[in-house]
mmCIF file of the C-alpha atoms, coordinates in Angstrom:
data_MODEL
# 
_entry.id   MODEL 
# 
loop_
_atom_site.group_PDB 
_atom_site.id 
_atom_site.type_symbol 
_atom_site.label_atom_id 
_atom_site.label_alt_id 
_atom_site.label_comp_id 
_atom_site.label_asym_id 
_atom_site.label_entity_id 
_atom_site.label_seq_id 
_atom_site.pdbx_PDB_ins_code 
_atom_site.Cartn_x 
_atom_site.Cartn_y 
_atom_site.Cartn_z 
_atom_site.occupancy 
_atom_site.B_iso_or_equiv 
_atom_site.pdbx_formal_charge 
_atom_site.auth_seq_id 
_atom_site.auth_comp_id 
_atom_site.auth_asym_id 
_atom_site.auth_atom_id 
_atom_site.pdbx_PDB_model_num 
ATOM 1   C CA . UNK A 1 1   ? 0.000   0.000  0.000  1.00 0.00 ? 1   UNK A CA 1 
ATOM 2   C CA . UNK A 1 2   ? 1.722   3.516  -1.068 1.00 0.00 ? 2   UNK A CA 1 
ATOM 3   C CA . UNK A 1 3   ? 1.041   6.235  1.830  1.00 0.00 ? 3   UNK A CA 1 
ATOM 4   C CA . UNK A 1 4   ? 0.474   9.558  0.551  1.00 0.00 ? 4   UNK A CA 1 
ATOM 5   C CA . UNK A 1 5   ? 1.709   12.911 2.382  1.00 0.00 ? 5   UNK A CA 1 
ATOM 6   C CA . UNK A 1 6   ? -2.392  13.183 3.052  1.00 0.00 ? 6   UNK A CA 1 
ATOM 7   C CA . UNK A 1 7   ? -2.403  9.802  5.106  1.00 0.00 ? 7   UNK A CA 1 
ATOM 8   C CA . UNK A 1 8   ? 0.569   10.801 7.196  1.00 0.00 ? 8   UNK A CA 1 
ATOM 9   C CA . UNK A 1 9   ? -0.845  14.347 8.377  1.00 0.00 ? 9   UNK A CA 1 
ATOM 10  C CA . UNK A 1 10  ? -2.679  15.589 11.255 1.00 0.00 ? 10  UNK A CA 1 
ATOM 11  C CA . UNK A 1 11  ? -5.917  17.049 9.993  1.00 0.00 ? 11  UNK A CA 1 
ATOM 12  C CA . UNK A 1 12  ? -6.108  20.378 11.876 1.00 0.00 ? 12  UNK A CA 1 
ATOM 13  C CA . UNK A 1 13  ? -9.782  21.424 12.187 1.00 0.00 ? 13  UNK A CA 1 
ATOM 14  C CA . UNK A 1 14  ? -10.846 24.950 12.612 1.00 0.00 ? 14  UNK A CA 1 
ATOM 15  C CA . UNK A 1 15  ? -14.939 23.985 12.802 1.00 0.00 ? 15  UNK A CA 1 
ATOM 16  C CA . UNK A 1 16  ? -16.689 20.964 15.288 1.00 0.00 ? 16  UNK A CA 1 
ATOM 17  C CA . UNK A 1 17  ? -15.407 17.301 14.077 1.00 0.00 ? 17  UNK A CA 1 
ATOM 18  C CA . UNK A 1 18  ? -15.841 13.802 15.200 1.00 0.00 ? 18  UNK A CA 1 
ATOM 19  C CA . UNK A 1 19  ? -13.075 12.739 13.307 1.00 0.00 ? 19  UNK A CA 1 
ATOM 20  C CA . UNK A 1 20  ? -10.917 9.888  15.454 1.00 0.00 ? 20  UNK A CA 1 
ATOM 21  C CA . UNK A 1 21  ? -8.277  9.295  13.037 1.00 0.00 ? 21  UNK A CA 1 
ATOM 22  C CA . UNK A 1 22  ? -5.033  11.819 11.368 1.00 0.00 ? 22  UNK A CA 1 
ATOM 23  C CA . UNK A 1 23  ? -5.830  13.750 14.385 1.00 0.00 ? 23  UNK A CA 1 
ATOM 24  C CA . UNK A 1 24  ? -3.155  15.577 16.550 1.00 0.00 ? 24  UNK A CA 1 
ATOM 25  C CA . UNK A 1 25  ? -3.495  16.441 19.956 1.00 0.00 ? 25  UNK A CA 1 
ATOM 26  C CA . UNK A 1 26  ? -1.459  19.125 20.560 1.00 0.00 ? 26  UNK A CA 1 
ATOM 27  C CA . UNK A 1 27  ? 1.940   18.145 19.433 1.00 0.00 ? 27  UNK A CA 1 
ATOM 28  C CA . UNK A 1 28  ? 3.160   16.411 15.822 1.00 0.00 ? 28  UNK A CA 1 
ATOM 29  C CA . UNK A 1 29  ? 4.280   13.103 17.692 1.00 0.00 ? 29  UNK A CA 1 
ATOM 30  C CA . UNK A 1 30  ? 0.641   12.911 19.206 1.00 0.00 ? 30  UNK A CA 1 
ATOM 31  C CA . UNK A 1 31  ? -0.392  11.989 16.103 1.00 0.00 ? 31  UNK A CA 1 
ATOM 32  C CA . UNK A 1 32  ? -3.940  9.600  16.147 1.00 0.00 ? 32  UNK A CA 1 
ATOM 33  C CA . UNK A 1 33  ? -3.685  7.276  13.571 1.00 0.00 ? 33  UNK A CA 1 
ATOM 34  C CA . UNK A 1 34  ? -6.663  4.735  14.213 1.00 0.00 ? 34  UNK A CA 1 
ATOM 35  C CA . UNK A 1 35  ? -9.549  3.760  16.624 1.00 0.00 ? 35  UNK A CA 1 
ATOM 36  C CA . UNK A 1 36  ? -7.631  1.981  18.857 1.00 0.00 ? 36  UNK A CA 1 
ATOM 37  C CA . UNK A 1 37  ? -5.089  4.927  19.727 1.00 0.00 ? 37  UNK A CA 1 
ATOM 38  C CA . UNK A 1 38  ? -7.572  7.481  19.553 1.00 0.00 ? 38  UNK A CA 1 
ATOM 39  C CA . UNK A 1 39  ? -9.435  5.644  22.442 1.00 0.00 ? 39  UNK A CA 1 
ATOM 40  C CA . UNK A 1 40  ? -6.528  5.670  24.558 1.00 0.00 ? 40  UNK A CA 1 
ATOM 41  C CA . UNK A 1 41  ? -5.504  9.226  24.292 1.00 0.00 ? 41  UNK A CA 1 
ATOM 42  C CA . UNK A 1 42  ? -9.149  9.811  24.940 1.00 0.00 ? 42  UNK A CA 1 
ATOM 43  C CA . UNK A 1 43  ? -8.411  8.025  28.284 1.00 0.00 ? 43  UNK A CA 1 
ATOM 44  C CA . UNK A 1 44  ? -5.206  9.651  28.685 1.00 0.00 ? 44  UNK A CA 1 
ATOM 45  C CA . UNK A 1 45  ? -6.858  13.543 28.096 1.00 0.00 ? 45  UNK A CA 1 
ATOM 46  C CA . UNK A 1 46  ? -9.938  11.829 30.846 1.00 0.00 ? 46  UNK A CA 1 
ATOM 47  C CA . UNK A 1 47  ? -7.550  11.454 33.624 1.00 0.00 ? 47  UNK A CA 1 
ATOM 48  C CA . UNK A 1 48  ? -5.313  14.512 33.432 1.00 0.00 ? 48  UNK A CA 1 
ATOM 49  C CA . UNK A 1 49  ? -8.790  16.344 33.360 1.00 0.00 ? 49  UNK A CA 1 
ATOM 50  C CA . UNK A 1 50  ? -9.709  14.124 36.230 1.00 0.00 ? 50  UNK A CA 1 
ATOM 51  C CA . UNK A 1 51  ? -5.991  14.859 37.795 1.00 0.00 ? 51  UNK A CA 1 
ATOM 52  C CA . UNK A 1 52  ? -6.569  19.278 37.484 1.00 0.00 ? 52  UNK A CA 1 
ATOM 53  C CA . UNK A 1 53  ? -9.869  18.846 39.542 1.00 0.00 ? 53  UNK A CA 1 
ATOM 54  C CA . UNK A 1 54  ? -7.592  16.758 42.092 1.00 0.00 ? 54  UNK A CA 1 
ATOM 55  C CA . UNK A 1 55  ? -5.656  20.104 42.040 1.00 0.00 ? 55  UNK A CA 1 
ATOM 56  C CA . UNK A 1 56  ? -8.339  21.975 41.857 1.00 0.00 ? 56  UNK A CA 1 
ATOM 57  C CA . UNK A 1 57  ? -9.523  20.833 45.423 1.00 0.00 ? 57  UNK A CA 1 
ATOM 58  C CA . UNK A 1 58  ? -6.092  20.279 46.627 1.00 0.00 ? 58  UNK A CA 1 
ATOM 59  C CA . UNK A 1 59  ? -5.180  23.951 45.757 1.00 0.00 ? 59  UNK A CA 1 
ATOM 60  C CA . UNK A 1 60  ? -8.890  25.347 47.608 1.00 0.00 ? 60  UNK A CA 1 
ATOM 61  C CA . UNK A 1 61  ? -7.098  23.094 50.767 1.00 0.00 ? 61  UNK A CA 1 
ATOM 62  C CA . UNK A 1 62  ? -3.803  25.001 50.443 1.00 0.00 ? 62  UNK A CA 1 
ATOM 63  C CA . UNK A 1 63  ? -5.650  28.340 50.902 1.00 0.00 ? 63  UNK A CA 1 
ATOM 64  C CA . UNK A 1 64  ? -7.638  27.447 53.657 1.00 0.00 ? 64  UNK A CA 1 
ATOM 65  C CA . UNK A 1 65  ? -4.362  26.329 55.597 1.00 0.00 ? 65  UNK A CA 1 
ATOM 66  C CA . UNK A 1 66  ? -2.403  29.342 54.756 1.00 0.00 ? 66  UNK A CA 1 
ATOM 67  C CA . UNK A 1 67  ? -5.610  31.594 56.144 1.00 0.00 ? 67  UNK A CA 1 
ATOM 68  C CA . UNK A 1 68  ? -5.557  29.462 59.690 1.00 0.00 ? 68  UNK A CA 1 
ATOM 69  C CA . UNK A 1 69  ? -1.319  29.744 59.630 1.00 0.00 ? 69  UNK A CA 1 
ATOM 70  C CA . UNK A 1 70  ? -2.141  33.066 59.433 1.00 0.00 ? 70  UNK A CA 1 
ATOM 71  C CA . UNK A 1 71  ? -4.735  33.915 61.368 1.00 0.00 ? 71  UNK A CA 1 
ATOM 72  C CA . UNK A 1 72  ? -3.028  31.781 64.474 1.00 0.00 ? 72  UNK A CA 1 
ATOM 73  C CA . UNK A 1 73  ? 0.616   33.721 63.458 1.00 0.00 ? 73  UNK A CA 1 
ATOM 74  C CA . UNK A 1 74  ? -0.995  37.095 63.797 1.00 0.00 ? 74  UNK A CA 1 
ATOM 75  C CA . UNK A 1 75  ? -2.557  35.531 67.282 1.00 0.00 ? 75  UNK A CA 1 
ATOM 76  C CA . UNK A 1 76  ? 0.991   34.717 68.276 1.00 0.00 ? 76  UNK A CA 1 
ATOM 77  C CA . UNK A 1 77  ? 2.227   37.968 66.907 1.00 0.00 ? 77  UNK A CA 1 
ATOM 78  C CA . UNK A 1 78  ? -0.629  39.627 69.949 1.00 0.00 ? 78  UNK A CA 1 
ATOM 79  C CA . UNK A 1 79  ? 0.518   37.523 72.671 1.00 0.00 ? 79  UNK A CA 1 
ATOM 80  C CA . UNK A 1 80  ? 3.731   38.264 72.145 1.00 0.00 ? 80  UNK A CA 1 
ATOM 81  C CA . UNK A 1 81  ? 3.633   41.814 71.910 1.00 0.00 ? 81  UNK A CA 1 
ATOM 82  C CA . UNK A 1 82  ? 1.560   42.015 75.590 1.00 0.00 ? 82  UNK A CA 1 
ATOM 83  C CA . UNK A 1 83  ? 4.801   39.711 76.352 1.00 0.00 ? 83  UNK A CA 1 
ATOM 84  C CA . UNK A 1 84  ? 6.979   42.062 75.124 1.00 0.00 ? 84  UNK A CA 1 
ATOM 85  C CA . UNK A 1 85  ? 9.615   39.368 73.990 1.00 0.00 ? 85  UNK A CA 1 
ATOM 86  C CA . UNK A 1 86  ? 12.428  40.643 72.395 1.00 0.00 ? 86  UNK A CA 1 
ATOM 87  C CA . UNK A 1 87  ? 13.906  38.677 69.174 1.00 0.00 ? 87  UNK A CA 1 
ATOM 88  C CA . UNK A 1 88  ? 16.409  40.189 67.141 1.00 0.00 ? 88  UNK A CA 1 
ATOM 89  C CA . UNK A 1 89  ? 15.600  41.140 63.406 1.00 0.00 ? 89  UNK A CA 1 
ATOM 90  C CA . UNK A 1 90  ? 17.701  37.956 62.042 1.00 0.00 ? 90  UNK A CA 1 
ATOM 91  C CA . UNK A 1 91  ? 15.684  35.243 63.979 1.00 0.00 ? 91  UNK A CA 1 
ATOM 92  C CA . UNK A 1 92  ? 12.283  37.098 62.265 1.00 0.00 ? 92  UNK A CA 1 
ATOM 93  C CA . UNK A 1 93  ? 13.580  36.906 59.125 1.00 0.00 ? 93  UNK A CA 1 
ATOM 94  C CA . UNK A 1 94  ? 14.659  32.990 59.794 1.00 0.00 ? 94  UNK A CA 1 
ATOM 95  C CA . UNK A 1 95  ? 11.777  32.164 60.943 1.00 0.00 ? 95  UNK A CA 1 
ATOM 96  C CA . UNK A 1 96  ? 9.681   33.955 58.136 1.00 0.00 ? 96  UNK A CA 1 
ATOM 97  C CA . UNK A 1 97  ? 11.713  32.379 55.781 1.00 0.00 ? 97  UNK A CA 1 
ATOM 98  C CA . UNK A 1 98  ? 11.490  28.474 57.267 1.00 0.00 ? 98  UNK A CA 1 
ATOM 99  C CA . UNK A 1 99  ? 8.275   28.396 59.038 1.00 0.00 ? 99  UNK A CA 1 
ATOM 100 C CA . UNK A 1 100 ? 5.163   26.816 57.981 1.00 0.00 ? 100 UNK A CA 1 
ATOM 101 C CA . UNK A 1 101 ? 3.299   29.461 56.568 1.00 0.00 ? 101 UNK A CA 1 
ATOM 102 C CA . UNK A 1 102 ? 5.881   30.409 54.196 1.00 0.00 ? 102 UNK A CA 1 
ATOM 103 C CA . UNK A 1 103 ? 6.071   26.385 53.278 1.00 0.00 ? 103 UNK A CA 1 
ATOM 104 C CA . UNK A 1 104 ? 2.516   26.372 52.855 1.00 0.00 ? 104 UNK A CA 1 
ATOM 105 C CA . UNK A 1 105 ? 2.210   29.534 50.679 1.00 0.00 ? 105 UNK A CA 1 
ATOM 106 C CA . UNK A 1 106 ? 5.539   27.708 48.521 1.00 0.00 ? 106 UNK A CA 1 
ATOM 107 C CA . UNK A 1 107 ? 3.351   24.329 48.155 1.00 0.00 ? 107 UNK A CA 1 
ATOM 108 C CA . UNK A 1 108 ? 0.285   26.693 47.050 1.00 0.00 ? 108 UNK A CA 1 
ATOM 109 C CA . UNK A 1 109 ? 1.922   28.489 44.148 1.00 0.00 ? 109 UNK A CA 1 
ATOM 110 C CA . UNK A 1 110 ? 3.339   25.266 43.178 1.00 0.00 ? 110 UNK A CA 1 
ATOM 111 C CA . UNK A 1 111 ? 0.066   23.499 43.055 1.00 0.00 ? 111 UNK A CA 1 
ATOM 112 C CA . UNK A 1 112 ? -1.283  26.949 41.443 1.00 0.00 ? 112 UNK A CA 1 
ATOM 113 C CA . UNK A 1 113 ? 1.108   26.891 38.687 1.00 0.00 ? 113 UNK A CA 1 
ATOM 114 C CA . UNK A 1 114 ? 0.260   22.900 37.677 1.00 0.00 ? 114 UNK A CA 1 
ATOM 115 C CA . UNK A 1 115 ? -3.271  23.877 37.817 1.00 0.00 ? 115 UNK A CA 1 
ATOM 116 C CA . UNK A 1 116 ? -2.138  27.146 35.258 1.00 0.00 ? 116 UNK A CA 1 
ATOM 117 C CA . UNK A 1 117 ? -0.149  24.580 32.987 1.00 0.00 ? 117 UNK A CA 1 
ATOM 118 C CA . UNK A 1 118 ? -2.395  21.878 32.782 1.00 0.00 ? 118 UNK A CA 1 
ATOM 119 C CA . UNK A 1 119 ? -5.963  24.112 32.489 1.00 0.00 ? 119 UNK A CA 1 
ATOM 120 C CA . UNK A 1 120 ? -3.963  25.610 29.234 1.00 0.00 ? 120 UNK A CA 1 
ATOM 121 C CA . UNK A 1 121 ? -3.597  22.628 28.351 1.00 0.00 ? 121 UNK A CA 1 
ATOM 122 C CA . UNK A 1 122 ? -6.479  20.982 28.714 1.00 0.00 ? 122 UNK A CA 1 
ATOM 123 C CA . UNK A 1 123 ? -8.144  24.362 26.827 1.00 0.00 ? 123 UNK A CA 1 
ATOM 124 C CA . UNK A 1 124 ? -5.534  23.459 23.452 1.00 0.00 ? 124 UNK A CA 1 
ATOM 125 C CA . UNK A 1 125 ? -7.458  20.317 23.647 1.00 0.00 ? 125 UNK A CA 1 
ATOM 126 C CA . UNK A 1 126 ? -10.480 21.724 23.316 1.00 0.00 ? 126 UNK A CA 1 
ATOM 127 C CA . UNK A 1 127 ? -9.738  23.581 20.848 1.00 0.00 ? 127 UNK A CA 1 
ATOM 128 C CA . UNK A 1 128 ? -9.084  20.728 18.612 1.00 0.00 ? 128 UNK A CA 1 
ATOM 129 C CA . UNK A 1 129 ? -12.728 21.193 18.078 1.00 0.00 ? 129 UNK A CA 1 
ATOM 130 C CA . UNK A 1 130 ? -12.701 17.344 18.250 1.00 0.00 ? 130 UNK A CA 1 
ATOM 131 C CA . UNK A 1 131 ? -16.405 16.524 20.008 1.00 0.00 ? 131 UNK A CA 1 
ATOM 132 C CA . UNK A 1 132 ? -15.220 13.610 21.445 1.00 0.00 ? 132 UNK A CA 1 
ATOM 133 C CA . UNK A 1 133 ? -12.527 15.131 22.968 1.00 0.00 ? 133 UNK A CA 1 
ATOM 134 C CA . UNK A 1 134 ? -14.534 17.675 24.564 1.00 0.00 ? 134 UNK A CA 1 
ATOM 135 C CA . UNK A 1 135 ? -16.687 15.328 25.831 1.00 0.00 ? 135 UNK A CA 1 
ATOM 136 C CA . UNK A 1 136 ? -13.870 13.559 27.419 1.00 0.00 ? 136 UNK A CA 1 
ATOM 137 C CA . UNK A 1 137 ? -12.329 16.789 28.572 1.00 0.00 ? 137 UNK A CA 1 
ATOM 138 C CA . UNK A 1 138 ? -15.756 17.149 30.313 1.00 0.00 ? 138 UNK A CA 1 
ATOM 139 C CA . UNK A 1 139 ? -16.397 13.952 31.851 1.00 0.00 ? 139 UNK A CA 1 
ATOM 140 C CA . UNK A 1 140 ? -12.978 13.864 33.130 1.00 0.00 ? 140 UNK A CA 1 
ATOM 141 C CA . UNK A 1 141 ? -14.086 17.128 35.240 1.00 0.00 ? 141 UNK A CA 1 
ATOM 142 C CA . UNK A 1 142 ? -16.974 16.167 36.226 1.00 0.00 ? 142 UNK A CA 1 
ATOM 143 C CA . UNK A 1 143 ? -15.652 12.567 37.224 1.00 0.00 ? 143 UNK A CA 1 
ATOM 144 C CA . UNK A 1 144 ? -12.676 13.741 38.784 1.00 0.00 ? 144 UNK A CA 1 
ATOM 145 C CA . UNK A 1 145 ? -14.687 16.296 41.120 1.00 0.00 ? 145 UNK A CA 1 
ATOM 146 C CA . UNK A 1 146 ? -16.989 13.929 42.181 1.00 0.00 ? 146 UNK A CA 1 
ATOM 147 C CA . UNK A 1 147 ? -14.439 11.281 43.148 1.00 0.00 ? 147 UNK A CA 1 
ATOM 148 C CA . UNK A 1 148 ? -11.652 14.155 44.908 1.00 0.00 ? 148 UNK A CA 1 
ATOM 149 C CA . UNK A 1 149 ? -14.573 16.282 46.553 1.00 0.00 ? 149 UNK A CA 1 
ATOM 150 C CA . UNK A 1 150 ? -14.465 14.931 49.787 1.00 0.00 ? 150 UNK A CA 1 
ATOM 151 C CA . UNK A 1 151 ? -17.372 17.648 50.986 1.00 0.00 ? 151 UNK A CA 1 
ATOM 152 C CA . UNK A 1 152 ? -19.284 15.117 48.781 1.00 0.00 ? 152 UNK A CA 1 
ATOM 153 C CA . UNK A 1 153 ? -19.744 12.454 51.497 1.00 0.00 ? 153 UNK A CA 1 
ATOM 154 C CA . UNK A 1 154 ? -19.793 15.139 54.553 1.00 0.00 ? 154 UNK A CA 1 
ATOM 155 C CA . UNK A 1 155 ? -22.250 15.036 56.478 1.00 0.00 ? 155 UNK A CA 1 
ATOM 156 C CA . UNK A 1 156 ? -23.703 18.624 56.542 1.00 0.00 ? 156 UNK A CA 1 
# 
């Protein structure tokens, strides 16, 4: 069977499509050549979608733990002043720099920046204009939400 320069190319659709094969997602090399493959990375794209609401939540935990590190630092910050300890300008900045607020505000912009990189992303998928993709971009979401959301099963 000769292969033509058509069989080996990613279409690239500017308009809705439902086309599962010579599809790229995103890069050259993730080039869909049948069925089979374009099931998988329909798997693949459901679990990282699944994996951003994981971060989602994750992230939403991460702020409420810096606010309480906070709010109990500036609480420490009062008790001390009526205390009038006296620390020395190095040993603040030490401790600013090491202590767990600081760590936890680190881990957050971390956890911020994944969620940046991977909602872009997932948003380049999308705009493959593929329908099945989106759908799987979608379900992955929704899937992913329901299984990380913990305030799911709380009792309220």
């Amino acid at each position: 069977m000769n292969s033509t320069k058509e069989d080996i190319m990613c279409t690239m659709n500017m308009l809705f499509n439902l086309d599962t094969t010579n599809v790229c997602i995103i890069y050259e090399w993730w080039h869909i050549r049948n069925t089979s493959d374009f099931m998988l990375s329909c798997v693949v794209v459901f679990c990282i979608s699944a994996f951003y609401e994981y971060l989602r939540i994750t992230s939403n935990e991460l702020e409420a733990m810096v606010l309480q590190a906070r709010k109990s630092s500036e609480q420490k910050t009062v008790v001390e002043h009526h205390v009038n300890v006296d620390v020395s300008t190095a040993e603040i900045k030490e401790e600013a720099c090491l202590g767990p607020l600081y760590q936890l505000m680190a881990w957050r912009s971390v956890v911020y920046a994944l969620l940046l990189g991977i909602s872009f992303w997932l948003m380049l998928v999308f705009m493959t204009y593929n329908g099945y993709l989106m759908i799987t971009v979608i379900l992955g979401a929704g899937c992913g939400h329901l299984i990380f959301n913990s305030s799911n099963f709380e009792d309220k």
